[in-house]
C-alpha positions as MATLAB code, in Angstrom:
seq = 'MVDANKFILELEKFPLAYTCLKNYVEWLCKQATANLEENDLIFFLQKQNSNNLQQLEKCLLKSQQLLGVSKQQFCSIFGFENDLKTIDPEKIHDILAEPLLVVDLDKFGFTQIEKLPRFIKHNNHRLPNADFLAQHKGFKFAIEIKTIRTENKPKPEIGKLTGNSMISSWWCTMFQNNIATKIEDKNQRVLSQLTNALKNYDCNYTMLVLYNRRLGSSGLMSYERYREIISHIHCKYKESIDFYMVKNYFGEIVLLYPELPDIVNQ';
ca = [
     -37.154   29.333   51.791;
     -37.081   31.624   49.210;
     -38.864   30.845   45.415;
     -36.296   30.351   43.297;
     -38.446   30.665   40.428;
     -38.583   34.473   39.766;
     -34.917   34.579   39.966;
     -34.481   31.370   37.380;
     -36.799   33.352   34.642;
     -34.885   36.420   34.783;
     -31.304   34.814   33.806;
     -32.862   32.261   31.273;
     -33.374   36.053   29.542;
     -28.782   35.863   29.329;
     -28.515   31.484   28.308;
     -23.978   30.745   29.322;
     -25.193   32.591   32.649;
     -28.124   30.750   33.310;
     -26.397   26.881   32.992;
     -23.490   28.644   34.522;
     -25.781   29.803   37.834;
     -29.253   28.624   37.321;
     -28.840   25.359   40.106;
     -26.022   27.924   41.811;
     -29.865   30.231   41.990;
     -31.886   27.848   42.616;
     -29.816   26.267   45.965;
     -28.854   29.544   47.752;
     -32.790   30.328   47.398;
     -33.061   27.098   49.689;
     -30.602   28.660   52.362;
     -32.996   29.174   55.236;
     -29.842   31.406   56.817;
     -28.790   33.068   53.875;
     -29.085   36.370   53.607;
     -29.584   36.838   49.994;
     -30.551   40.554   50.301;
     -26.204   40.103   50.474;
     -25.888   38.813   47.200;
     -25.171   40.921   44.456;
     -25.897   38.986   42.071;
     -29.769   38.169   43.599;
     -29.797   42.060   43.997;
     -29.852   42.566   39.960;
     -32.082   39.467   38.969;
     -34.668   40.836   42.018;
     -33.903   44.379   39.790;
     -34.889   43.402   36.956;
     -30.598   45.083   36.120;
     -31.131   43.896   32.439;
     -27.761   45.953   31.335;
     -25.683   44.546   34.774;
     -26.938   41.211   33.503;
     -26.670   41.472   29.860;
     -23.267   42.796   30.136;
     -22.245   40.027   32.098;
     -23.600   38.008   29.707;
     -21.378   39.040   26.448;
     -17.945   39.271   28.729;
     -19.149   35.708   29.992;
     -19.556   34.620   25.634;
     -16.760   36.712   24.823;
     -14.542   34.524   27.215;
     -16.255   30.986   26.438;
     -15.210   32.102   22.613;
     -11.545   33.264   23.713;
     -10.756   29.383   25.009;
     -12.632   27.859   22.704;
     -15.030   25.214   25.462;
     -18.383   24.436   24.864;
     -20.793   25.468   27.765;
     -20.381   22.878   30.256;
     -17.087   22.777   30.222;
     -17.158   26.690   30.920;
     -18.738   25.628   34.229;
     -17.116   23.215   34.821;
     -13.819   24.423   34.054;
     -14.966   27.526   36.629;
     -16.140   25.437   39.290;
     -19.698   26.763   38.514;
     -21.275   23.801   39.430;
     -20.041   22.865   42.929;
     -17.984   25.820   44.052;
     -20.884   28.610   44.333;
     -22.669   26.429   46.871;
     -21.858   28.589   50.141;
     -24.093   31.312   51.246;
     -20.721   34.005   50.811;
     -21.458   36.336   49.331;
     -18.967   37.378   47.390;
     -17.726   34.313   47.276;
     -19.785   35.113   43.106;
     -17.513   37.008   42.893;
     -14.447   35.434   43.137;
     -15.694   32.665   40.551;
     -17.068   35.375   38.413;
     -13.178   36.880   38.272;
     -11.371   34.489   36.541;
     -13.624   34.059   33.270;
     -14.122   37.632   33.321;
     -10.343   37.877   32.828;
     -10.021   36.011   30.663;
     -11.743   39.016   28.782;
      -8.692   41.043   29.996;
      -5.611   39.557   28.976;
      -7.301   39.422   25.159;
      -7.770   43.754   25.613;
      -4.335   43.278   26.602;
      -3.065   41.496   24.441;
      -2.467   38.044   25.127;
      -3.128   34.591   22.905;
      -3.692   31.708   23.683;
      -4.758   31.448   27.139;
      -5.652   28.283   28.989;
      -7.530   27.927   32.217;
      -5.221   25.190   33.914;
      -6.041   22.510   36.311;
      -5.705   23.172   39.740;
      -2.534   20.513   40.491;
       0.530   19.265   37.927;
       0.747   15.723   38.894;
       4.133   14.976   39.597;
       6.205   11.907   41.196;
       2.858   10.764   42.639;
       2.279   14.537   44.133;
      -0.191   16.602   43.323;
       1.428   20.405   43.036;
      -0.773   23.321   43.039;
      -0.979   25.380   39.648;
      -1.577   28.805   38.414;
      -5.035   29.151   37.047;
      -3.744   30.884   33.620;
      -1.410   29.463   30.448;
      -1.239   32.373   27.982;
       1.077   34.523   25.153;
       2.001   38.178   24.278;
       4.138   38.356   21.863;
       5.774   35.030   21.936;
       6.617   35.103   25.877;
       4.165   32.191   27.277;
       3.203   33.646   31.554;
       1.861   31.712   33.873;
      -0.727   33.355   35.014;
      -2.548   33.879   39.239;
      -5.800   35.942   40.113;
      -6.332   36.875   43.770;
      -9.019   38.505   44.554;
      -8.823   41.059   47.327;
     -12.752   40.600   48.915;
     -14.390   44.227   49.799;
     -14.511   45.815   53.642;
     -17.990   43.971   55.626;
     -18.995   45.013   59.287;
     -20.712   46.621   57.733;
     -20.588   46.410   54.261;
     -19.618   50.295   52.624;
     -21.728   51.850   50.033;
     -20.107   52.894   46.504;
     -20.249   57.107   47.312;
     -19.853   57.143   51.627;
     -15.813   56.773   52.704;
     -14.809   54.275   54.889;
     -11.802   53.413   56.667;
      -9.313   55.366   59.748;
      -9.850   58.553   58.908;
      -7.071   59.257   61.797;
      -4.197   57.423   59.377;
      -2.902   59.268   56.827;
      -3.468   57.775   52.851;
      -5.066   54.793   55.091;
      -6.707   53.670   51.146;
      -2.429   53.059   49.914;
      -1.996   51.234   53.226;
      -4.518   48.458   53.314;
      -4.142   47.687   49.689;
      -0.888   47.085   50.660;
      -0.726   44.989   53.516;
      -3.959   43.479   51.948;
      -1.450   42.506   49.213;
       1.049   41.062   51.480;
      -1.959   38.336   53.585;
      -2.558   37.180   49.669;
       0.937   36.592   49.146;
       2.147   35.451   51.987;
      -0.852   33.923   52.995;
      -1.038   29.288   52.926;
       2.476   29.328   53.170;
       2.694   31.556   50.152;
       0.579   28.879   48.209;
       0.379   32.072   45.874;
       4.295   32.489   44.748;
       4.052   28.160   45.296;
       1.083   28.558   42.689;
       3.804   30.434   39.780;
       6.474   28.788   40.352;
       5.068   25.057   39.525;
       3.508   26.457   36.514;
       6.677   28.511   35.338;
       8.157   25.567   35.648;
       5.805   22.173   34.270;
       4.973   24.626   31.189;
       8.581   25.750   30.509;
       7.325   29.130   30.937;
       9.383   33.086   30.031;
       7.556   35.227   32.708;
       5.035   34.701   35.911;
       1.989   37.542   36.680;
      -0.029   37.924   39.301;
      -2.971   39.510   39.155;
      -4.460   41.187   41.980;
      -8.711   41.879   41.714;
      -8.469   44.752   44.356;
     -12.673   44.704   45.908;
     -11.787   46.832   48.412;
     -14.080   50.298   48.039;
     -11.690   52.478   49.621;
      -8.653   52.179   47.580;
     -10.631   51.762   44.629;
     -12.224   55.081   44.860;
      -9.266   57.229   46.579;
      -5.914   55.723   44.743;
      -4.212   57.429   42.132;
      -2.263   55.658   39.318;
       1.761   57.045   40.392;
       0.224   55.381   44.135;
      -1.045   52.796   42.289;
       2.745   51.649   40.806;
       4.377   52.591   44.337;
       2.865   50.339   46.118;
       3.326   47.320   42.903;
       6.557   49.056   42.528;
       7.876   48.646   46.349;
       5.993   44.635   46.144;
       7.673   43.531   42.513;
      11.044   43.967   44.248;
       9.862   41.995   47.502;
       8.665   39.287   45.406;
      10.226   38.921   42.064;
      12.105   35.792   42.289;
       8.707   33.864   41.775;
       6.826   37.390   40.580;
       7.709   38.861   37.577;
       4.541   40.988   36.663;
       2.036   42.135   38.607;
      -2.149   43.524   36.609;
      -4.754   45.358   39.421;
      -8.787   45.560   38.475;
     -10.139   47.805   41.094;
     -13.432   47.443   41.975;
     -15.253   48.215   39.507;
     -13.850   46.032   37.277;
     -10.917   48.584   35.045;
      -7.495   47.724   34.031;
      -5.478   50.398   36.891;
      -1.813   49.393   36.257;
       0.136   46.974   34.423;
       3.821   46.733   35.988;
       6.696   47.024   34.725;
       5.925   47.124   31.116;
       4.960   44.112   29.034;
       8.092   42.637   26.858;
       7.950   43.588   23.143;
      10.357   42.043   22.178;
       8.706   38.252   19.537;
      10.736   35.369   20.824;
      11.646   33.594   18.031;
];
């Protein structure tokens, strides 16, 4: 068992991150089977990496401000209180992806961003729901974010190649397969989430955000290849998904496809 006090003392310097992550850090340090060396949050706390933690705090505060909720509401709607209780080191990135997306949407001109509940109640049934509602120039969007997790076994290091060097452009093939898996997983649940939100909230469009944490494709793919792959996926699922946004491992928005509508809905 690891003493969490030193991590908590470092986390206290960042009030919103502290509110969101304190219980998780304390819980994680009590888990005998947890590999703390694989956890990026623990790594930053251990190294007292103030730059990264300050940037996280800044983004979380901006997200909270845009949503117009209290600290406790913020923690609750994004699952910081319950969903983080796992030793899976990638789970922290899954959870953080949603509040950080709020900031990204704001940068791209989206307004009235709202975090949605997980389910829509309809005729005594619970229908899977999208993650967000947001408006862009008068059009309402139902938005779902999916994280494509980093390569593992072994976990790659930044700057080192990973993948099958015998296959030409393996990183493109991998990325396209990753997207298809995310969409087809659980009986195409993501399509149900977007369609349900589209109908229930009278939206104009749907958008799937792909947070690509694969180092291979993030480090090697060009804008043109991203566009080519997303164009192919778009054609295949155009009945349910109108727009795509792609973030890479480094948190950069590398593609928004196709172009957003620019005519204000009267």
